[in-house]
């Protein structure tokens, strides 16, 4: 079997905040016009007017993705500054109220508002998506089923949304709690073939319930537009290098599963119920508590999990030239995810006697600093 390219593409969603008040702000039409003039189709509005989305080109490796994503982040920041705005890359704004956020007045988003009702208004959340090029539908279906096992691992490492409307939710990723209110979300079904997947999608499109598979928002899905598997479970990352670590992990895990496949081997398939338990643990704790290893029958702490992952994909990281990036997992585990760093920022402001609102403003200021640290 010819080896797929395992090319990658990264999509990120940002929130725009006022540089002075640190509150959410709507993207002016002139800001979007300026971004599009420089970045063309690599930038677009999102459902809410305070959001903006970017997407890299198809990248052969993580080094190319770093260059392109840094360019995208820098351009959005530059043009936002002309309107006294600044982007942050966190999955929830620590202080904002979703009820006061208008959605973008475009046909696509008006249709979503009509179709999804009140639940879509709460989507004041941002994520990151990683596409891995496979160029074969049979392979996409096979790897989707196996890759599901690792989705909780990717969520845990990415968590960046502990706060919601000024309160600590006790979650590392509150974004997942909000997003799960939409239909056709969560872990993907365990289709045994591409034909099974296509038959299920066709059942909904033939009834006119969805126009195409782009309206299916599972944590992992075959892209409707590209010959890729698209991992969607992750919170967006304030730090550029952590984004690249997660992208490299996605790329290496899929190559590892392909490598098993060509040897007539495969990753063990576990019931969605069991994977869902790890998904909950990732959502709740991030990397501060371990995940269940169902083969060993025990909860494995994250420092040990990280080393197991690195051993598992060492060969693939070497071939894909991203060993340094995947080793960033150790940094995430030892230093904590953004959820932990945001809580630490709030605790620091609290220790200085700041009010509850100013504590949350301190978290936003921290997120602004992290976004720009690698630019």
mmCIF file of C-alpha atoms in Angstrom:
data_model
loop_
_atom_site.group_PDB
_atom_site.id
_atom_site.type_symbol
_atom_site.label_atom_id
_atom_site.label_comp_id
_atom_site.label_asym_id
_atom_site.label_seq_id
_atom_site.Cartn_x
_atom_site.Cartn_y
_atom_site.Cartn_z
ATOM 1 C CA UNK A 1 0.000 0.000 0.000
ATOM 2 C CA UNK A 2 1.336 3.425 -0.956
ATOM 3 C CA UNK A 3 1.953 5.611 2.070
ATOM 4 C CA UNK A 4 -0.415 8.601 2.324
ATOM 5 C CA UNK A 5 1.073 12.074 2.414
ATOM 6 C CA UNK A 6 -0.094 12.699 6.002
ATOM 7 C CA UNK A 7 -0.204 16.396 5.115
ATOM 8 C CA UNK A 8 -1.735 18.640 7.755
ATOM 9 C CA UNK A 9 -3.937 21.691 7.938
ATOM 10 C CA UNK A 10 -4.861 23.628 11.074
ATOM 11 C CA UNK A 11 -7.950 25.756 11.677
ATOM 12 C CA UNK A 12 -8.202 28.064 14.679
ATOM 13 C CA UNK A 13 -11.008 30.258 16.017
ATOM 14 C CA UNK A 14 -10.176 33.436 17.951
ATOM 15 C CA UNK A 15 -12.143 35.842 20.112
ATOM 16 C CA UNK A 16 -11.719 39.591 19.641
ATOM 17 C CA UNK A 17 -11.493 41.755 22.743
ATOM 18 C CA UNK A 18 -11.301 45.493 23.309
ATOM 19 C CA UNK A 19 -7.723 46.419 24.161
ATOM 20 C CA UNK A 20 -8.837 48.789 26.963
ATOM 21 C CA UNK A 21 -11.802 47.077 28.597
ATOM 22 C CA UNK A 22 -10.769 43.481 27.703
ATOM 23 C CA UNK A 23 -14.450 42.790 26.975
ATOM 24 C CA UNK A 24 -15.547 40.996 23.825
ATOM 25 C CA UNK A 25 -15.984 43.209 20.776
ATOM 26 C CA UNK A 26 -17.644 42.675 17.407
ATOM 27 C CA UNK A 27 -15.411 42.436 14.366
ATOM 28 C CA UNK A 28 -15.967 45.566 12.230
ATOM 29 C CA UNK A 29 -16.618 44.922 8.566
ATOM 30 C CA UNK A 30 -13.505 46.925 7.752
ATOM 31 C CA UNK A 31 -11.415 44.560 9.891
ATOM 32 C CA UNK A 32 -12.653 41.532 7.986
ATOM 33 C CA UNK A 33 -12.058 43.357 4.700
ATOM 34 C CA UNK A 34 -8.459 44.125 5.668
ATOM 35 C CA UNK A 35 -7.818 40.536 6.803
ATOM 36 C CA UNK A 36 -9.279 39.079 3.619
ATOM 37 C CA UNK A 37 -7.239 41.493 1.480
ATOM 38 C CA UNK A 38 -4.048 40.065 3.000
ATOM 39 C CA UNK A 39 -5.010 36.468 3.778
ATOM 40 C CA UNK A 40 -7.680 35.800 1.108
ATOM 41 C CA UNK A 41 -9.636 32.605 1.806
ATOM 42 C CA UNK A 42 -7.483 31.714 4.810
ATOM 43 C CA UNK A 43 -9.603 33.933 7.047
ATOM 44 C CA UNK A 44 -13.360 34.147 7.561
ATOM 45 C CA UNK A 45 -16.003 35.374 10.009
ATOM 46 C CA UNK A 46 -17.545 32.926 12.450
ATOM 47 C CA UNK A 47 -21.058 32.429 13.828
ATOM 48 C CA UNK A 48 -20.713 35.199 16.413
ATOM 49 C CA UNK A 49 -19.544 38.667 15.414
ATOM 50 C CA UNK A 50 -16.828 38.615 18.089
ATOM 51 C CA UNK A 51 -15.131 35.616 16.443
ATOM 52 C CA UNK A 52 -12.737 35.201 13.552
ATOM 53 C CA UNK A 53 -11.410 31.964 12.016
ATOM 54 C CA UNK A 54 -8.155 31.225 10.216
ATOM 55 C CA UNK A 55 -6.941 28.137 8.404
ATOM 56 C CA UNK A 56 -3.482 27.201 7.180
ATOM 57 C CA UNK A 57 -2.735 26.024 3.690
ATOM 58 C CA UNK A 58 -2.144 22.316 3.112
ATOM 59 C CA UNK A 59 1.220 21.802 4.822
ATOM 60 C CA UNK A 60 3.626 18.967 4.138
ATOM 61 C CA UNK A 61 4.980 19.057 7.676
ATOM 62 C CA UNK A 62 4.717 20.823 11.022
ATOM 63 C CA UNK A 63 7.538 23.235 10.171
ATOM 64 C CA UNK A 64 5.476 24.577 7.256
ATOM 65 C CA UNK A 65 2.404 24.747 9.482
ATOM 66 C CA UNK A 66 4.333 26.798 12.045
ATOM 67 C CA UNK A 67 5.365 29.342 9.427
ATOM 68 C CA UNK A 68 1.876 29.683 7.989
ATOM 69 C CA UNK A 69 0.043 29.797 11.313
ATOM 70 C CA UNK A 70 2.423 32.401 12.721
ATOM 71 C CA UNK A 71 1.746 34.512 9.624
ATOM 72 C CA UNK A 72 -2.023 34.148 10.116
ATOM 73 C CA UNK A 73 -1.936 34.989 13.819
ATOM 74 C CA UNK A 74 0.314 37.986 13.184
ATOM 75 C CA UNK A 75 -1.916 39.350 10.424
ATOM 76 C CA UNK A 76 -5.102 39.100 12.494
ATOM 77 C CA UNK A 77 -3.366 40.786 15.436
ATOM 78 C CA UNK A 78 -1.979 43.561 13.216
ATOM 79 C CA UNK A 79 -5.301 44.408 11.602
ATOM 80 C CA UNK A 80 -7.222 44.106 14.885
ATOM 81 C CA UNK A 81 -4.885 46.668 16.459
ATOM 82 C CA UNK A 82 -6.064 49.251 13.909
ATOM 83 C CA UNK A 83 -9.479 49.049 15.609
ATOM 84 C CA UNK A 84 -8.129 48.936 19.186
ATOM 85 C CA UNK A 85 -8.885 45.217 19.294
ATOM 86 C CA UNK A 86 -6.734 42.206 20.108
ATOM 87 C CA UNK A 87 -7.307 38.465 19.500
ATOM 88 C CA UNK A 88 -7.139 35.766 22.146
ATOM 89 C CA UNK A 89 -6.988 32.018 21.519
ATOM 90 C CA UNK A 90 -8.956 30.473 24.373
ATOM 91 C CA UNK A 91 -12.062 28.349 24.034
ATOM 92 C CA UNK A 92 -14.153 30.564 26.346
ATOM 93 C CA UNK A 93 -13.846 34.225 27.307
ATOM 94 C CA UNK A 94 -13.547 34.171 31.107
ATOM 95 C CA UNK A 95 -16.066 36.952 31.729
ATOM 96 C CA UNK A 96 -18.368 37.377 28.738
ATOM 97 C CA UNK A 97 -22.113 36.711 28.690
ATOM 98 C CA UNK A 98 -23.289 34.753 25.647
ATOM 99 C CA UNK A 99 -26.722 36.393 25.773
ATOM 100 C CA UNK A 100 -25.294 39.745 24.667
ATOM 101 C CA UNK A 101 -23.364 38.448 21.641
ATOM 102 C CA UNK A 102 -24.978 38.969 18.216
ATOM 103 C CA UNK A 103 -24.448 36.430 15.479
ATOM 104 C CA UNK A 104 -22.986 37.325 12.084
ATOM 105 C CA UNK A 105 -25.656 38.443 9.638
ATOM 106 C CA UNK A 106 -24.904 36.094 6.763
ATOM 107 C CA UNK A 107 -27.203 33.545 5.155
ATOM 108 C CA UNK A 108 -25.199 30.570 6.431
ATOM 109 C CA UNK A 109 -25.368 31.750 10.030
ATOM 110 C CA UNK A 110 -28.978 32.922 9.774
ATOM 111 C CA UNK A 111 -29.866 29.421 8.610
ATOM 112 C CA UNK A 112 -27.998 27.913 11.571
ATOM 113 C CA UNK A 113 -29.884 30.188 13.959
ATOM 114 C CA UNK A 114 -33.167 29.092 12.421
ATOM 115 C CA UNK A 115 -32.290 25.383 12.388
ATOM 116 C CA UNK A 116 -30.749 25.066 15.846
ATOM 117 C CA UNK A 117 -32.806 27.491 17.895
ATOM 118 C CA UNK A 118 -31.723 28.667 21.313
ATOM 119 C CA UNK A 119 -28.855 26.236 21.810
ATOM 120 C CA UNK A 120 -26.762 27.774 19.034
ATOM 121 C CA UNK A 121 -26.883 31.180 20.753
ATOM 122 C CA UNK A 122 -24.744 29.742 23.563
ATOM 123 C CA UNK A 123 -21.906 28.874 21.170
ATOM 124 C CA UNK A 124 -19.567 31.498 22.581
ATOM 125 C CA UNK A 125 -16.764 28.965 22.229
ATOM 126 C CA UNK A 126 -13.705 28.489 20.046
ATOM 127 C CA UNK A 127 -11.923 25.327 18.970
ATOM 128 C CA UNK A 128 -9.066 24.150 16.809
ATOM 129 C CA UNK A 129 -9.338 21.535 14.070
ATOM 130 C CA UNK A 130 -6.510 19.475 12.612
ATOM 131 C CA UNK A 131 -6.817 17.863 9.184
ATOM 132 C CA UNK A 132 -4.562 14.959 8.248
ATOM 133 C CA UNK A 133 -4.428 14.045 4.555
ATOM 134 C CA UNK A 134 -5.166 10.364 3.824
ATOM 135 C CA UNK A 135 -6.548 10.489 0.250
ATOM 136 C CA UNK A 136 -8.428 7.209 0.600
ATOM 137 C CA UNK A 137 -12.007 6.816 1.827
ATOM 138 C CA UNK A 138 -11.561 3.232 3.006
ATOM 139 C CA UNK A 139 -8.562 4.319 5.051
ATOM 140 C CA UNK A 140 -10.424 7.325 6.444
ATOM 141 C CA UNK A 141 -13.212 5.083 7.735
ATOM 142 C CA UNK A 142 -10.804 2.551 9.192
ATOM 143 C CA UNK A 143 -8.623 5.079 10.984
ATOM 144 C CA UNK A 144 -11.607 7.068 12.279
ATOM 145 C CA UNK A 145 -12.746 4.016 14.188
ATOM 146 C CA UNK A 146 -9.321 3.399 15.737
ATOM 147 C CA UNK A 147 -8.312 7.033 16.269
ATOM 148 C CA UNK A 148 -11.357 7.559 18.487
ATOM 149 C CA UNK A 149 -9.459 5.907 21.333
ATOM 150 C CA UNK A 150 -6.996 8.817 21.423
ATOM 151 C CA UNK A 151 -9.538 11.652 21.289
ATOM 152 C CA UNK A 152 -9.708 12.009 25.107
ATOM 153 C CA UNK A 153 -5.915 12.246 25.199
ATOM 154 C CA UNK A 154 -5.973 15.121 22.703
ATOM 155 C CA UNK A 155 -8.763 16.891 24.580
ATOM 156 C CA UNK A 156 -6.963 16.590 27.919
ATOM 157 C CA UNK A 157 -3.772 18.104 26.497
ATOM 158 C CA UNK A 158 -5.655 20.985 24.869
ATOM 159 C CA UNK A 159 -8.001 22.180 27.645
ATOM 160 C CA UNK A 160 -8.303 25.983 27.731
ATOM 161 C CA UNK A 161 -11.822 26.803 28.960
ATOM 162 C CA UNK A 162 -12.200 26.619 32.755
ATOM 163 C CA UNK A 163 -14.266 29.817 33.138
ATOM 164 C CA UNK A 164 -17.754 30.702 31.942
ATOM 165 C CA UNK A 165 -19.545 34.005 32.592
ATOM 166 C CA UNK A 166 -17.153 34.962 35.366
ATOM 167 C CA UNK A 167 -17.257 31.682 37.254
ATOM 168 C CA UNK A 168 -14.882 28.771 37.598
ATOM 169 C CA UNK A 169 -16.848 25.842 36.207
ATOM 170 C CA UNK A 170 -14.635 23.204 37.815
ATOM 171 C CA UNK A 171 -14.043 21.900 34.292
ATOM 172 C CA UNK A 172 -10.831 22.034 32.307
ATOM 173 C CA UNK A 173 -12.868 22.260 29.068
ATOM 174 C CA UNK A 174 -16.261 23.852 29.564
ATOM 175 C CA UNK A 175 -16.373 24.365 25.801
ATOM 176 C CA UNK A 176 -17.167 20.672 25.340
ATOM 177 C CA UNK A 177 -20.125 20.967 27.719
ATOM 178 C CA UNK A 178 -21.548 23.788 25.611
ATOM 179 C CA UNK A 179 -20.830 22.209 22.238
ATOM 180 C CA UNK A 180 -22.423 18.889 23.209
ATOM 181 C CA UNK A 181 -25.815 20.623 23.266
ATOM 182 C CA UNK A 182 -25.784 20.691 19.471
ATOM 183 C CA UNK A 183 -27.013 17.687 17.477
ATOM 184 C CA UNK A 184 -24.590 15.339 15.707
ATOM 185 C CA UNK A 185 -21.727 16.033 18.119
ATOM 186 C CA UNK A 186 -19.591 13.900 20.450
ATOM 187 C CA UNK A 187 -17.614 10.772 19.706
ATOM 188 C CA UNK A 188 -18.115 9.428 16.168
ATOM 189 C CA UNK A 189 -20.106 6.216 15.656
ATOM 190 C CA UNK A 190 -18.031 3.097 15.077
ATOM 191 C CA UNK A 191 -18.672 2.540 11.387
ATOM 192 C CA UNK A 192 -17.116 -0.645 10.067
ATOM 193 C CA UNK A 193 -16.636 0.674 6.525
ATOM 194 C CA UNK A 194 -16.849 3.770 4.345
ATOM 195 C CA UNK A 195 -20.061 2.380 2.905
ATOM 196 C CA UNK A 196 -21.636 2.263 6.374
ATOM 197 C CA UNK A 197 -20.650 5.864 6.998
ATOM 198 C CA UNK A 198 -21.899 7.025 3.605
ATOM 199 C CA UNK A 199 -25.208 5.170 4.042
ATOM 200 C CA UNK A 200 -25.869 6.884 7.375
ATOM 201 C CA UNK A 201 -25.061 10.352 6.022
ATOM 202 C CA UNK A 202 -27.260 9.718 2.984
ATOM 203 C CA UNK A 203 -30.182 8.797 5.239
ATOM 204 C CA UNK A 204 -30.144 12.347 6.626
ATOM 205 C CA UNK A 205 -29.372 14.193 3.396
ATOM 206 C CA UNK A 206 -32.096 12.351 1.466
ATOM 207 C CA UNK A 207 -34.613 13.524 4.070
ATOM 208 C CA UNK A 208 -33.371 17.083 3.779
ATOM 209 C CA UNK A 209 -32.370 17.164 7.456
ATOM 210 C CA UNK A 210 -28.844 18.263 6.569
ATOM 211 C CA UNK A 211 -27.489 19.513 3.261
ATOM 212 C CA UNK A 212 -24.254 17.517 3.490
ATOM 213 C CA UNK A 213 -21.807 15.981 5.966
ATOM 214 C CA UNK A 214 -20.377 19.390 6.899
ATOM 215 C CA UNK A 215 -23.362 19.664 9.266
ATOM 216 C CA UNK A 216 -22.045 16.669 11.224
ATOM 217 C CA UNK A 217 -19.861 17.966 14.045
ATOM 218 C CA UNK A 218 -18.394 14.844 15.648
ATOM 219 C CA UNK A 219 -15.107 15.030 17.562
ATOM 220 C CA UNK A 220 -13.526 13.307 14.557
ATOM 221 C CA UNK A 221 -15.001 13.167 11.079
ATOM 222 C CA UNK A 222 -14.111 12.658 7.443
ATOM 223 C CA UNK A 223 -13.911 16.144 6.009
ATOM 224 C CA UNK A 224 -16.637 16.970 3.503
ATOM 225 C CA UNK A 225 -14.341 19.331 1.585
ATOM 226 C CA UNK A 226 -10.938 17.647 1.773
ATOM 227 C CA UNK A 227 -9.602 14.029 1.604
ATOM 228 C CA UNK A 228 -8.723 14.203 5.286
ATOM 229 C CA UNK A 229 -9.686 13.038 8.737
ATOM 230 C CA UNK A 230 -10.512 16.124 10.766
ATOM 231 C CA UNK A 231 -9.964 16.068 14.532
ATOM 232 C CA UNK A 232 -12.311 18.578 16.160
ATOM 233 C CA UNK A 233 -12.295 17.689 19.859
ATOM 234 C CA UNK A 234 -9.543 20.087 20.934
ATOM 235 C CA UNK A 235 -9.790 23.450 22.663
ATOM 236 C CA UNK A 236 -7.920 26.242 20.889
ATOM 237 C CA UNK A 237 -4.438 27.040 22.226
ATOM 238 C CA UNK A 238 -3.160 30.403 23.455
ATOM 239 C CA UNK A 239 0.416 29.285 22.714
ATOM 240 C CA UNK A 240 1.379 28.675 19.098
ATOM 241 C CA UNK A 241 3.842 25.931 20.004
ATOM 242 C CA UNK A 242 1.177 23.966 21.867
ATOM 243 C CA UNK A 243 -1.020 24.129 18.766
ATOM 244 C CA UNK A 244 1.832 22.601 16.791
ATOM 245 C CA UNK A 245 2.393 19.887 19.395
ATOM 246 C CA UNK A 246 -1.246 18.846 19.126
ATOM 247 C CA UNK A 247 -1.142 18.957 15.322
ATOM 248 C CA UNK A 248 1.996 16.803 15.273
ATOM 249 C CA UNK A 249 0.402 14.323 17.682
ATOM 250 C CA UNK A 250 -2.596 13.988 15.375
ATOM 251 C CA UNK A 251 -0.350 13.445 12.383
ATOM 252 C CA UNK A 252 1.856 10.866 14.131
ATOM 253 C CA UNK A 253 -1.012 8.928 15.686
ATOM 254 C CA UNK A 254 -2.666 8.507 12.306
ATOM 255 C CA UNK A 255 0.568 7.391 10.719
ATOM 256 C CA UNK A 256 1.093 4.915 13.574
ATOM 257 C CA UNK A 257 -2.373 3.443 12.966
ATOM 258 C CA UNK A 258 -1.674 3.257 9.229
ATOM 259 C CA UNK A 259 1.634 1.521 9.997
ATOM 260 C CA UNK A 260 -0.199 -1.123 12.027
ATOM 261 C CA UNK A 261 -2.716 -1.556 9.218
ATOM 262 C CA UNK A 262 -0.126 -2.389 6.577
ATOM 263 C CA UNK A 263 1.177 -5.088 8.931
ATOM 264 C CA UNK A 264 -2.333 -6.584 9.233
ATOM 265 C CA UNK A 265 -2.613 -5.222 12.764
ATOM 266 C CA UNK A 266 -4.870 -2.624 14.350
ATOM 267 C CA UNK A 267 -5.563 -0.722 17.542
ATOM 268 C CA UNK A 268 -8.093 -2.449 19.749
ATOM 269 C CA UNK A 269 -11.636 -1.103 19.292
ATOM 270 C CA UNK A 270 -13.315 -0.115 22.558
ATOM 271 C CA UNK A 271 -16.972 0.653 23.082
ATOM 272 C CA UNK A 272 -17.946 4.335 22.831
ATOM 273 C CA UNK A 273 -19.238 4.068 26.408
ATOM 274 C CA UNK A 274 -15.717 3.371 27.673
ATOM 275 C CA UNK A 275 -14.015 5.967 25.490
ATOM 276 C CA UNK A 276 -16.702 8.391 26.665
ATOM 277 C CA UNK A 277 -15.600 7.895 30.262
ATOM 278 C CA UNK A 278 -12.085 9.011 29.336
ATOM 279 C CA UNK A 279 -13.576 11.890 27.358
ATOM 280 C CA UNK A 280 -15.365 13.009 30.523
ATOM 281 C CA UNK A 281 -12.174 12.714 32.587
ATOM 282 C CA UNK A 282 -10.305 14.832 30.027
ATOM 283 C CA UNK A 283 -13.091 17.402 29.983
ATOM 284 C CA UNK A 284 -13.195 17.577 33.764
ATOM 285 C CA UNK A 285 -9.527 17.356 34.738
ATOM 286 C CA UNK A 286 -7.311 18.063 31.734
ATOM 287 C CA UNK A 287 -3.909 16.582 32.587
ATOM 288 C CA UNK A 288 -4.210 16.925 36.374
ATOM 289 C CA UNK A 289 -5.744 13.444 36.645
ATOM 290 C CA UNK A 290 -5.010 10.373 34.536
ATOM 291 C CA UNK A 291 -7.028 8.455 31.974
ATOM 292 C CA UNK A 292 -8.217 4.868 32.132
ATOM 293 C CA UNK A 293 -6.076 2.264 30.370
ATOM 294 C CA UNK A 294 -8.739 -0.357 29.699
ATOM 295 C CA UNK A 295 -6.185 -2.982 28.741
ATOM 296 C CA UNK A 296 -4.369 -2.624 32.054
ATOM 297 C CA UNK A 297 -7.569 -1.986 33.962
ATOM 298 C CA UNK A 298 -6.235 1.040 35.838
ATOM 299 C CA UNK A 299 -6.057 4.828 35.776
ATOM 300 C CA UNK A 300 -2.673 5.915 34.442
ATOM 301 C CA UNK A 301 -1.317 9.344 35.498
ATOM 302 C CA UNK A 302 -0.455 11.798 32.763
ATOM 303 C CA UNK A 303 3.340 11.834 33.171
ATOM 304 C CA UNK A 304 3.302 8.111 32.444
ATOM 305 C CA UNK A 305 0.710 8.470 29.675
ATOM 306 C CA UNK A 306 2.843 11.100 27.960
ATOM 307 C CA UNK A 307 5.881 8.818 27.875
ATOM 308 C CA UNK A 308 3.766 5.936 26.539
ATOM 309 C CA UNK A 309 2.462 8.134 23.732
ATOM 310 C CA UNK A 310 5.948 9.281 22.784
ATOM 311 C CA UNK A 311 7.256 5.712 22.632
ATOM 312 C CA UNK A 312 4.247 4.679 20.565
ATOM 313 C CA UNK A 313 4.819 7.317 17.883
ATOM 314 C CA UNK A 314 8.594 7.708 18.035
ATOM 315 C CA UNK A 315 9.162 6.060 14.651
ATOM 316 C CA UNK A 316 6.432 8.117 13.013
ATOM 317 C CA UNK A 317 7.632 11.406 14.517
ATOM 318 C CA UNK A 318 11.098 10.700 13.144
ATOM 319 C CA UNK A 319 9.814 10.033 9.627
ATOM 320 C CA UNK A 320 7.468 13.045 9.735
ATOM 321 C CA UNK A 321 10.229 15.294 11.095
ATOM 322 C CA UNK A 322 8.278 16.460 14.141
ATOM 323 C CA UNK A 323 10.013 14.778 17.068
ATOM 324 C CA UNK A 324 10.707 18.092 18.817
ATOM 325 C CA UNK A 325 7.074 19.145 18.440
ATOM 326 C CA UNK A 326 5.556 15.945 19.856
ATOM 327 C CA UNK A 327 7.986 16.062 22.753
ATOM 328 C CA UNK A 328 6.173 19.280 23.663
ATOM 329 C CA UNK A 329 3.670 16.939 25.334
ATOM 330 C CA UNK A 330 6.077 16.809 28.273
ATOM 331 C CA UNK A 331 5.942 20.608 28.563
ATOM 332 C CA UNK A 332 2.146 20.593 28.548
ATOM 333 C CA UNK A 333 1.962 17.884 31.212
ATOM 334 C CA UNK A 334 4.611 19.374 33.486
ATOM 335 C CA UNK A 335 3.570 23.000 33.085
ATOM 336 C CA UNK A 336 -0.163 22.432 32.854
ATOM 337 C CA UNK A 337 -2.620 23.223 30.096
ATOM 338 C CA UNK A 338 -4.040 26.691 29.536
ATOM 339 C CA UNK A 339 -6.862 25.846 31.959
ATOM 340 C CA UNK A 340 -4.334 25.503 34.798
ATOM 341 C CA UNK A 341 -2.424 28.614 33.756
ATOM 342 C CA UNK A 342 -5.622 30.659 33.616
ATOM 343 C CA UNK A 343 -6.543 29.536 37.108
ATOM 344 C CA UNK A 344 -3.074 30.436 38.329
ATOM 345 C CA UNK A 345 -3.442 33.893 36.779
ATOM 346 C CA UNK A 346 -6.727 34.419 38.569
ATOM 347 C CA UNK A 347 -5.266 33.189 41.858
ATOM 348 C CA UNK A 348 -2.441 35.698 41.528
ATOM 349 C CA UNK A 349 -4.907 38.559 41.053
ATOM 350 C CA UNK A 350 -6.991 37.326 43.957
ATOM 351 C CA UNK A 351 -3.916 37.266 46.204
ATOM 352 C CA UNK A 352 -3.385 40.941 45.353
ATOM 353 C CA UNK A 353 -6.890 41.758 46.567
ATOM 354 C CA UNK A 354 -8.429 42.349 43.141
ATOM 355 C CA UNK A 355 -12.210 42.210 42.713
ATOM 356 C CA UNK A 356 -13.824 39.199 41.060
ATOM 357 C CA UNK A 357 -14.246 41.119 37.809
ATOM 358 C CA UNK A 358 -10.656 42.350 37.839
ATOM 359 C CA UNK A 359 -9.455 38.811 38.518
ATOM 360 C CA UNK A 360 -11.117 37.750 35.282
ATOM 361 C CA UNK A 361 -9.674 40.749 33.466
ATOM 362 C CA UNK A 362 -6.259 39.583 34.646
ATOM 363 C CA UNK A 363 -6.942 36.209 33.015
ATOM 364 C CA UNK A 364 -7.804 37.921 29.716
ATOM 365 C CA UNK A 365 -4.607 39.985 29.912
ATOM 366 C CA UNK A 366 -2.684 36.750 30.480
ATOM 367 C CA UNK A 367 -4.299 35.203 27.394
ATOM 368 C CA UNK A 368 -3.373 38.230 25.278
ATOM 369 C CA UNK A 369 0.237 37.921 26.399
ATOM 370 C CA UNK A 370 0.382 34.219 25.571
ATOM 371 C CA UNK A 371 -1.119 34.705 22.116
ATOM 372 C CA UNK A 372 1.603 37.177 21.175
ATOM 373 C CA UNK A 373 4.548 35.463 22.877
ATOM 374 C CA UNK A 374 5.533 33.401 19.810
ATOM 375 C CA UNK A 375 4.777 35.970 17.089
#
